[in-house]
Coordinates of C-alpha atoms and ligand atoms in Angstrom, one line a residue:
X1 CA 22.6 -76.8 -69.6
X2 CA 22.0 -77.4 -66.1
X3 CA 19.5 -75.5 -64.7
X4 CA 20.8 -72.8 -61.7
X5 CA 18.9 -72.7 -58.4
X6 CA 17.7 -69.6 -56.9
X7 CA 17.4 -68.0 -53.7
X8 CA 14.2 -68.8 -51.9
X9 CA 11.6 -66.1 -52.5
X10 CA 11.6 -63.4 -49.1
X11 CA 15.2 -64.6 -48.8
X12 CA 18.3 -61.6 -49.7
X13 CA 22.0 -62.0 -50.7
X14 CA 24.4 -59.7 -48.2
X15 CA 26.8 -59.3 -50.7
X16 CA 30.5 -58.3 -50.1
X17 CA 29.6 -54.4 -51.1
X18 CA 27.0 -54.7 -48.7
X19 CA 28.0 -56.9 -45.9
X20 CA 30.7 -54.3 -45.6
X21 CA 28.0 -51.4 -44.7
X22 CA 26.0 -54.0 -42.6
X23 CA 29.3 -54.5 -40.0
X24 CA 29.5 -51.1 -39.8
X25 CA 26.1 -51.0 -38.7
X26 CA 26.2 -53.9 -36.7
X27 CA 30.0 -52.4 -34.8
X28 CA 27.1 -48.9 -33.9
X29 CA 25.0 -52.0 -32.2
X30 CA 28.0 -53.8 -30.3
X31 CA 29.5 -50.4 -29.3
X32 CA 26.3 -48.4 -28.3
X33 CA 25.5 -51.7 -26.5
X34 CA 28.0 -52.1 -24.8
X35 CA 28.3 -48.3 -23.7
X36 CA 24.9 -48.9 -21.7
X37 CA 26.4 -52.1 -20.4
X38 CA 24.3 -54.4 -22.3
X39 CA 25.9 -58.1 -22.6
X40 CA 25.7 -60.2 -25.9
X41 CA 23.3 -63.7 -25.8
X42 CA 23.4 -66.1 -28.3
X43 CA 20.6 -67.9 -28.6
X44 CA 19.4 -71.1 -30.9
X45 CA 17.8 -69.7 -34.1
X46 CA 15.0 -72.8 -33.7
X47 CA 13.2 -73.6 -30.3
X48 CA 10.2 -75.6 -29.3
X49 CA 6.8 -74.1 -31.2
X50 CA 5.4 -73.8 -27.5
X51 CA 7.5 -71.3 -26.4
X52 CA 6.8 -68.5 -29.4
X53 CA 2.9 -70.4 -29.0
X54 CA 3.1 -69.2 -25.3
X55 CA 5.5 -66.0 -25.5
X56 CA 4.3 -64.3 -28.3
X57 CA 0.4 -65.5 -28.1
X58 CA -1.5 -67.7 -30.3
X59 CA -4.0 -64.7 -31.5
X60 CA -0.6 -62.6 -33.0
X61 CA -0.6 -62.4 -36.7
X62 CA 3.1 -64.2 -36.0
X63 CA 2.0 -67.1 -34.1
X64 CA -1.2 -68.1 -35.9
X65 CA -0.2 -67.9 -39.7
X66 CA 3.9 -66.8 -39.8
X67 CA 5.5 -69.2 -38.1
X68 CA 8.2 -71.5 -40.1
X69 CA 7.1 -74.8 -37.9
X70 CA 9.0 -78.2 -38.6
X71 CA 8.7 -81.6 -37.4
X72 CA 12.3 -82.5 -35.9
X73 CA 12.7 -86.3 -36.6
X74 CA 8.8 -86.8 -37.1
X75 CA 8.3 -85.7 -33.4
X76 CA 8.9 -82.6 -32.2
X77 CA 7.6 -79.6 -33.3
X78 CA 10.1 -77.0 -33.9
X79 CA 10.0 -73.4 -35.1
X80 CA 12.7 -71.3 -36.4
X81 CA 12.6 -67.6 -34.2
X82 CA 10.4 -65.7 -35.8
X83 CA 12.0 -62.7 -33.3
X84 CA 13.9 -62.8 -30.4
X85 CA 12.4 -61.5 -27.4
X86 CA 11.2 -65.4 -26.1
X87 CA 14.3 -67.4 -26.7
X88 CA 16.2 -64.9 -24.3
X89 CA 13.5 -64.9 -21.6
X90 CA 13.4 -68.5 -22.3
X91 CA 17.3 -68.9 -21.6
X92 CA 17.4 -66.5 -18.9
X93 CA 14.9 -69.0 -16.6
X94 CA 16.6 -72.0 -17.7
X95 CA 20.1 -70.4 -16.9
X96 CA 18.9 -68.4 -13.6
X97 CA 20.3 -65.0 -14.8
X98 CA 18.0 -62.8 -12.4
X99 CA 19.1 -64.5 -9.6
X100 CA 22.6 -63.9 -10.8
X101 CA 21.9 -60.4 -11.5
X102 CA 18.7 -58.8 -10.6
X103 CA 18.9 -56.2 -13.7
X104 CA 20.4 -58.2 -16.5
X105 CA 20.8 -55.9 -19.8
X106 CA 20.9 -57.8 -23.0
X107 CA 21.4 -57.6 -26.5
X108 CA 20.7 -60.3 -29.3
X109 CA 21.5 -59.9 -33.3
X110 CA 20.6 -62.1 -35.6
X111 CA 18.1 -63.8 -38.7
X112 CA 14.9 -64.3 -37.7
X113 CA 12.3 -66.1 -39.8
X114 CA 8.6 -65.2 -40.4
X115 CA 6.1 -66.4 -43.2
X116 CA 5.4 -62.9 -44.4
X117 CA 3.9 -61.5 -48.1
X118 CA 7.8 -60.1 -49.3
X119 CA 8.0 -57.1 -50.5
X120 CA 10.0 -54.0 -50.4
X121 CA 11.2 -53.8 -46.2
X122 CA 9.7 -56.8 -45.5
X123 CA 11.3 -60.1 -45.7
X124 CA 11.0 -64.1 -45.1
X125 CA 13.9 -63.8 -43.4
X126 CA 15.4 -60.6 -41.6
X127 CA 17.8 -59.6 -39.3
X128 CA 16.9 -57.7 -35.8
X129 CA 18.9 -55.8 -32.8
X130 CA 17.6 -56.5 -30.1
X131 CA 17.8 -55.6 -26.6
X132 CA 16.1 -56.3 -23.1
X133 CA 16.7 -54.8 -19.6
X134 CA 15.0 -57.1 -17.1
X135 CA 13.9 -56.9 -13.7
X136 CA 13.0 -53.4 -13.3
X137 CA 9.3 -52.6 -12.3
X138 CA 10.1 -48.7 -12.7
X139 CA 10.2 -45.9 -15.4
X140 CA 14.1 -45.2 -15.8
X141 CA 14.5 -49.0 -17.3
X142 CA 12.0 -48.0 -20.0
X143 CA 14.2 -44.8 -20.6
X144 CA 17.3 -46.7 -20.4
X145 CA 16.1 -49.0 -22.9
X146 CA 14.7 -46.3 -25.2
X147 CA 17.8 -44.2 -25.3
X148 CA 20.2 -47.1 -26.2
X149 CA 17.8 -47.6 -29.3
X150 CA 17.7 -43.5 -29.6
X151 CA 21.7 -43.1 -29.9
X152 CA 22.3 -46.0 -32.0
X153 CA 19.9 -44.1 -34.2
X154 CA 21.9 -41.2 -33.8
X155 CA 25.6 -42.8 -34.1
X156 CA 24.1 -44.0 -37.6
X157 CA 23.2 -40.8 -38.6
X158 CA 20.0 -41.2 -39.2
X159 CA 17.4 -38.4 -39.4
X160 CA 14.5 -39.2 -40.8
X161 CA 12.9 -41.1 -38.3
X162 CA 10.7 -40.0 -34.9
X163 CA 10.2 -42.1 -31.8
X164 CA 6.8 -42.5 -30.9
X165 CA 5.4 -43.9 -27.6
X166 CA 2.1 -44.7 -26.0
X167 CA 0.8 -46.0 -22.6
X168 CA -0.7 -49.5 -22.1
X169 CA -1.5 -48.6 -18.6
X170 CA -1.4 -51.5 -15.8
X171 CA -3.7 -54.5 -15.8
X172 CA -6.5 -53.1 -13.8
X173 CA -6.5 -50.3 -16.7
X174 CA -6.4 -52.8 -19.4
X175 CA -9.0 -54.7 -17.9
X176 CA -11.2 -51.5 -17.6
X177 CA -10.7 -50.4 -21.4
X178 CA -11.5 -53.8 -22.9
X179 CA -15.2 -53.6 -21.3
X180 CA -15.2 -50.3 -23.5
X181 CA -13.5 -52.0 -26.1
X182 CA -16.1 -54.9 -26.2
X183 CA -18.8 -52.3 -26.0
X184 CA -17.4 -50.7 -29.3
X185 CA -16.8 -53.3 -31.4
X186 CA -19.6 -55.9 -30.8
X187 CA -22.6 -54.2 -32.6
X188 CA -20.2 -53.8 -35.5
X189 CA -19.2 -57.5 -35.4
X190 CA -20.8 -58.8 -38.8
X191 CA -19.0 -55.7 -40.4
X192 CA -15.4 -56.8 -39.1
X193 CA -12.6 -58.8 -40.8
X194 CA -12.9 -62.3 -40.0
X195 CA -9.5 -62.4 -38.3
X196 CA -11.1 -59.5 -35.7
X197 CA -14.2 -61.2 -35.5
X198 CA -12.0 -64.0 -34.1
X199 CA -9.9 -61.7 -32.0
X200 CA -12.9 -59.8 -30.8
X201 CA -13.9 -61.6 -27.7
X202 CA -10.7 -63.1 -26.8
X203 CA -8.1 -59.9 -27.1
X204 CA -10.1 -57.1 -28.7
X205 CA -6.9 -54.5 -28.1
X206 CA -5.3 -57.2 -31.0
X207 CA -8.3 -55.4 -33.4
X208 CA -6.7 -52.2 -32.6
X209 CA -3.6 -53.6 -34.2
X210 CA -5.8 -54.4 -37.7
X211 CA -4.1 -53.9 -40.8
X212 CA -7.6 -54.7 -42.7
X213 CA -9.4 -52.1 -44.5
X214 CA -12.9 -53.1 -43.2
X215 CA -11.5 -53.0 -39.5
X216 CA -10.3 -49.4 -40.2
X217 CA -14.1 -47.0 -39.4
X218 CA -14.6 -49.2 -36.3
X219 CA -10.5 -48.9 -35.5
X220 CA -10.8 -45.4 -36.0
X221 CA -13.8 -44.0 -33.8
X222 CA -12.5 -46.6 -30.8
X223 CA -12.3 -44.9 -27.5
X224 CA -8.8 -44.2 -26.8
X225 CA -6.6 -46.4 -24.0
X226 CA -4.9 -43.3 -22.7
X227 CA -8.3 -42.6 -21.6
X228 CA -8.7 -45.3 -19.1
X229 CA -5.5 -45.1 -17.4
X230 CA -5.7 -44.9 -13.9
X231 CA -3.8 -42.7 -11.4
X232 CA -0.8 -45.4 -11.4
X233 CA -1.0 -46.1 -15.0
X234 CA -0.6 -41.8 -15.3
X235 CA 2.0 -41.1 -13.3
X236 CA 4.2 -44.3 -14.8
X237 CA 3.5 -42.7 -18.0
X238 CA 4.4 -38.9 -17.1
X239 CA 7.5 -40.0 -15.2
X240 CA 8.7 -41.9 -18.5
X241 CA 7.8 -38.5 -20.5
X242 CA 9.9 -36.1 -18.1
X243 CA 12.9 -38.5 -17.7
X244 CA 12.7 -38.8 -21.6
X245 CA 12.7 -34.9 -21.9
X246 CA 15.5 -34.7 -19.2
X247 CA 18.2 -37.0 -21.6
X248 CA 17.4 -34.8 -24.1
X249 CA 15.5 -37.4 -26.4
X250 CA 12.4 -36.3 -28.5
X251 CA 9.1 -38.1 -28.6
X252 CA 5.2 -37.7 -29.9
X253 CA 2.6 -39.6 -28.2
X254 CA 1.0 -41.9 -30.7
X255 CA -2.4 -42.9 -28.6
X256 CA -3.2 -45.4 -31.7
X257 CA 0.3 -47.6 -30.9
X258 CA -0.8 -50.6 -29.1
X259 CA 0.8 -54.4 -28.7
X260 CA -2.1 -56.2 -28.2
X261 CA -0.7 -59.2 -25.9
X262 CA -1.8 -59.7 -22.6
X263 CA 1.3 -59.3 -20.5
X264 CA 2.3 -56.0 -22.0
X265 CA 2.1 -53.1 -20.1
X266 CA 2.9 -49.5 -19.7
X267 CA 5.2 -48.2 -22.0
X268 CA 5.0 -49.4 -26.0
X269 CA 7.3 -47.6 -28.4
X270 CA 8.2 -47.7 -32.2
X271 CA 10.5 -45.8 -34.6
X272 CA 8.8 -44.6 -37.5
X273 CA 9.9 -42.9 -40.9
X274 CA 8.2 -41.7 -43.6
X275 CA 10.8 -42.9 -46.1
X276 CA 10.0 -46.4 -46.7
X277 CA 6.2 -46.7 -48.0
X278 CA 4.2 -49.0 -46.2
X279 CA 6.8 -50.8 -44.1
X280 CA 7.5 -47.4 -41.7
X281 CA 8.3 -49.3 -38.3
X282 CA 12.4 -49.2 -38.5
X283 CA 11.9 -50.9 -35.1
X284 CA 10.1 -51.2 -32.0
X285 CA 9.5 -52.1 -28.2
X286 CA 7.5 -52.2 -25.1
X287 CA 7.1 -53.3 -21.3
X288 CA 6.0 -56.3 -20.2
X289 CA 4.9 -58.3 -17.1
X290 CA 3.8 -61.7 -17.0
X291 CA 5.9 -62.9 -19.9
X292 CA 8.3 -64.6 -17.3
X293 CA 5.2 -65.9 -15.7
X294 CA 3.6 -67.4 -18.8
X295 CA 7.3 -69.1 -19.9
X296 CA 7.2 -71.4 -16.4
X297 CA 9.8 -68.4 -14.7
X298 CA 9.3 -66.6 -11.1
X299 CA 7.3 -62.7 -12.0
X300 CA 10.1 -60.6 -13.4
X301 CA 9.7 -57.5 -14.8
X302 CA 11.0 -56.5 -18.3
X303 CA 11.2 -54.4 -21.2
X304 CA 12.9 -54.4 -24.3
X305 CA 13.0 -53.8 -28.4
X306 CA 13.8 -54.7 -32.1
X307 CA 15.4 -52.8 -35.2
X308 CA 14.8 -54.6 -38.0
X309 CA 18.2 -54.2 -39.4
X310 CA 17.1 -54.8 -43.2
X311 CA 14.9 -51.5 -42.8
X312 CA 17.8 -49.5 -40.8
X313 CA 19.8 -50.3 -44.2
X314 CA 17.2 -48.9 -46.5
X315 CA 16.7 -45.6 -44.4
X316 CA 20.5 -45.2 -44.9
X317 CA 20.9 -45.7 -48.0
X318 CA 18.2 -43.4 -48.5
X319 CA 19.8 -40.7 -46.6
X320 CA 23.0 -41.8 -48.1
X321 CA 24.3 -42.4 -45.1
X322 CA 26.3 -45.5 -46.2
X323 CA 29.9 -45.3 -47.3
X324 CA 30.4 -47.1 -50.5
X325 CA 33.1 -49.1 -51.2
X326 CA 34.3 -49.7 -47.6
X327 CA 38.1 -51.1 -47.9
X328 CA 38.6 -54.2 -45.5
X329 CA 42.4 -54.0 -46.4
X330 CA 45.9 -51.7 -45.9
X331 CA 47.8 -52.5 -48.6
X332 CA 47.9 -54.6 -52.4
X333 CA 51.4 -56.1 -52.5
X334 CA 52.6 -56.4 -56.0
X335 CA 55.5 -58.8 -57.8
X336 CA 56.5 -57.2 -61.3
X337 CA 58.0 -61.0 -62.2
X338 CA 58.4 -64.5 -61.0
X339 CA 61.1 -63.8 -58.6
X340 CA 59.6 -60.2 -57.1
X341 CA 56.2 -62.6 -56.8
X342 CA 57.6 -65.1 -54.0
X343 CA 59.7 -62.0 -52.6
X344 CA 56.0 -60.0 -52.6
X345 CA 54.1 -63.0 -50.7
X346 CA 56.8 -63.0 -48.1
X347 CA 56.4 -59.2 -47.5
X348 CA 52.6 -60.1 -47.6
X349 CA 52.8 -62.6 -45.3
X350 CA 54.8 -60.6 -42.5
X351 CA 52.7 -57.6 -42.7
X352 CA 50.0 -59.9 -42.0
X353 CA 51.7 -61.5 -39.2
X354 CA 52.1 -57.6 -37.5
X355 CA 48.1 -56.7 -38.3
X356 CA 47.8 -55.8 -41.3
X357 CA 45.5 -56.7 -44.1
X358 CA 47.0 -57.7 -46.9
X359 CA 45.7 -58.3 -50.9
X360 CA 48.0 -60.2 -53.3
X361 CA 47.3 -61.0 -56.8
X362 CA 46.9 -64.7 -57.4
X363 CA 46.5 -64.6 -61.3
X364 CA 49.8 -63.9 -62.1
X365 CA 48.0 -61.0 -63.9
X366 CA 50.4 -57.7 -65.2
X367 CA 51.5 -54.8 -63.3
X368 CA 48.7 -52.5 -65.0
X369 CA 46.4 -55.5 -64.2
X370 CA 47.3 -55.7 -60.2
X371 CA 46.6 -52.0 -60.7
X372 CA 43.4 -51.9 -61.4
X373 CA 43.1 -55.1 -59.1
X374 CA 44.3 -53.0 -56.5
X375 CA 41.9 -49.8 -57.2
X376 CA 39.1 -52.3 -57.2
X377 CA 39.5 -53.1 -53.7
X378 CA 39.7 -49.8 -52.5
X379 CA 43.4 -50.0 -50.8
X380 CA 45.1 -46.9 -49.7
X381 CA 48.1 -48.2 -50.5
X382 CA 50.5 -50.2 -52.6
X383 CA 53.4 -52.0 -52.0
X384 CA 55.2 -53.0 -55.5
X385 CA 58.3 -55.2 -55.7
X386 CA 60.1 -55.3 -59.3
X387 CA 63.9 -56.1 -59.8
X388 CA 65.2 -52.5 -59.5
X389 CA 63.5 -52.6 -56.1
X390 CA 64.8 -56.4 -55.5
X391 CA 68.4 -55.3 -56.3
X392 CA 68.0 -52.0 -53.7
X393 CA 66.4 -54.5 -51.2
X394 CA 63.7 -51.7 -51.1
X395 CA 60.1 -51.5 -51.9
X396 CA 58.2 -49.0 -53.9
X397 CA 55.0 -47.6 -52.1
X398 CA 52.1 -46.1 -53.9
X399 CA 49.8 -43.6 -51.4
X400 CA 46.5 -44.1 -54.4
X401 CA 45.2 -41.1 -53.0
X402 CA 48.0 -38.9 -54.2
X403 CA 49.6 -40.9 -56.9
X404 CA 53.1 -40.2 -54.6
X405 CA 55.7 -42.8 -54.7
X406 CA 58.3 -43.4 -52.3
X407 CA 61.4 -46.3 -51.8
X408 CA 61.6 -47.7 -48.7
X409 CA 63.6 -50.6 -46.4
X410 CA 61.8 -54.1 -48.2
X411 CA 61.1 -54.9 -44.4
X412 CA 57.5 -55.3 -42.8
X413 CA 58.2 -53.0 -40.2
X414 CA 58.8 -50.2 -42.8
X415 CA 55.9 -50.6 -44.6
X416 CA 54.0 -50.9 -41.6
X417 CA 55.3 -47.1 -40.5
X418 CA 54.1 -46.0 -43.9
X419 CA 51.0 -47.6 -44.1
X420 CA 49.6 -46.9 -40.3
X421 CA 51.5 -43.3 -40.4
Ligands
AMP1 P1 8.3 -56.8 -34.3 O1 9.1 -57.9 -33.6 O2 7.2 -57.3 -35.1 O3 8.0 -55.7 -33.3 O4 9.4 -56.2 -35.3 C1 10.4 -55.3 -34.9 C2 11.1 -54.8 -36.1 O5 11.5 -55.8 -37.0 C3 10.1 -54.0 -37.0 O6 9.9 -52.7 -36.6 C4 10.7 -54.1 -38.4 O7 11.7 -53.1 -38.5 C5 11.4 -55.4 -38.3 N1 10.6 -56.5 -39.0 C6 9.6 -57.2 -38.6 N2 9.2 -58.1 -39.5 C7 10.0 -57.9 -40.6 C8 10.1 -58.6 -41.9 N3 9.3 -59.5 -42.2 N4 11.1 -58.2 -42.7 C9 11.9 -57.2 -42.3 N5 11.9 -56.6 -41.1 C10 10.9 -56.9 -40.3

């Protein structure tokens, strides 16, 4: 026999069960979204290497060993997104959208690719919300930002989760804390990984970041960042805390939470839970200036985040959250015999013209067949034609709730006033 071919390993099925629950999600992103006033962007799922190279940072875990990089025609090198925070900074220069709007709000769904050990939460290739408010320099973007993420939490359901947020502080604070930084780590050098022995004098706040077990004593006794924050840096910080305690939206203050790439700043956030092992960030964002700057635009202020949707499903179907068996139709239309089968596709076929979603059976199968067809698909309803029906110029409708059954007019628009009543 021929041999079957596989998925690729890190790569997942959304079956039909499932893609059902993930639309459901994905309507909570679209609506929440939009009820900030956040716009949809499209973006190409592959763009030149340079721009993740230069937007994300060559000394990031993503950029130096992650990246799914392609020659395109033996010339240009090419990476699929591994997120998708650079495309839309990279299409918002190219298209001019800041000087269209000097506060554009933006949201972005869709795969994105990484070179990643799989495992339970973590994937080759995932799927993220994702969402950036541009152009403000000032704390009530950052809260803006972090409630849309907060209530699309909450419109899900979930519970088990808690925001946690931390203070990069400006660049004059950063600059300050890497001295100290420096300080700390370099008479431990031989002792560190060999990735933070790389990292250490070019972005030691990316050691911070270290998920090796022999960075972990050094990571752990570091001086804190919160520590070096100047009077600026504070007062950004605080004003994010009060305006956060003023919607109402609860936070701890994780001093450890850093994103070690130059141009962030200020504010850095992540949604954690305990439910999911080792993979515990459900998603995550920060500030950052200079990102425009280092992608060829004019300085423009932004901050934004990412749910990894893949993780978002897990918590839910931990918390049982998810509805199973989610019916995408009205009504299973069903012909007793050859004749009641055209007169069924007809009705079928109207009812679908008006709106409604329709099943039919296509195997010719039995009545008690196209029953258990019909249960199968999770219908509230059932429209059966036989002759006795046929004769009456009526059809028989089945509520498969109740088991009631009731004659009425064989006429779209009657069905339609049973079926949407
Ligand atoms: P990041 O862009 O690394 O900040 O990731 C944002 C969110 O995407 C994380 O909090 C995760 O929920 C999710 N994520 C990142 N990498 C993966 C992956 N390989 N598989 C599944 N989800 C991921």
């Amino acid at each position: 026999m021929t041999k079957t071919i596989q998925s690729v390993r890190g790569t997942k099925d959304i079956l039909p069960v499932e893609s059902a629950q993930w639309r459901m999600v994905e309507d909570v992103f679209r609506r929440v979204a939009e009820a900030f006033g956040f716009q949809e962007i499209r973006t190409p799922i592959f763009e030149a290497t340079e721009l993740f190279a230069r937007g994300i940072g060559e000394t990031t875990d993503v950029v130096s060993k992650e990246m799914y990089t392609f020659l395109d025609m033996g010339k240009d090198s090419l990476t699929l997104r591994p997120e998708a925070t650079a495309g839309i900074i990279r299409a918002v220069i190219e298209h001019t959208l800041v000087e269209k709007n000097p506060s554009p709000r933006l949201w972005c769904y869709g795969a994105m690719f990484r070179q990643e050990r799989p495992q339970k939460g973590r994937y080759r290739q995932f799927h993220q919300f994702d969402a950036e408010l541009l152009g403000s320099a000032f704390p009530e973007s950052d809260v803006e930002i972090i409630a849309l993420a907060y209530r699309i939490l909450n419109e899900l359901g979930l519970e088990a989760f808690e925001l946690q947020i931390n203070s990069l502080g400006n660049a004059a604070s950063r600059a300050a804390y890497r001295e100290v930084l420096l300080n700390h780590f370099r008479p431990h050098s031989d002792n560190l990984s060999h990735d933070s022995q790389q990292r250490l004098e070019r972005n030691p706040l990316r050691i911070l970041d270290s998920k090796h077990p022999e960075d972990a004593p050094f990571v752990k006794t570091a001086p804190l960042l919160v520590e070096y924050l100047d009077a600026e840096s504070r007062a950004y910080f605080e004003s994010v805390q009060t305006m956060l305690g003023a919607v109402g939206i609860p936070f701890t203050i994780n001093t450890k939470l850093v994103r070690g790439l130059d141009y962030y700043c200020h504010t850095a956030f992540e949604f954690v839970t305990t439910r999911l092992g080792s993979q515990n960030a459900i998603g995550g964002g920060g500030r950052y200036d200079g990102l425009f700057e280092e992608l060829g635009g004019k300085p423009t202020p932004g901050i934004g985040f990412a749910f990894g949707v893949e993780r978002l499903m897990l918590l839910l179907e931990e918390e049982r959250k998810l509805p199973e068996n989610i019916s995408t139709s009205d009504v299973y239309v069903i012909g007793l015999d050859d004749e009641s089968r055209l007169v069924a596709m007809t009705l079928a076929h109207n009812l679908r013209a008006q709106g409604a979603s329709v099943v039919t059976d296509v195997l010719r199968r039995s009545f008690k067949a196209q029953m258990r067809d019909a249960d199968r698909t999770g219908v509230r309803f059932v429209a059966i034609i036989g002759e006795a029906e046929r004769q009456n110029n009526n059809v028989s409708i089945k509520t498969m709730a109740t088991s009631e059954q009731r004659e009425v007019p064989l006429d779209a628009a009657s069905v339609l006033e049973v079926i949407r009543s």
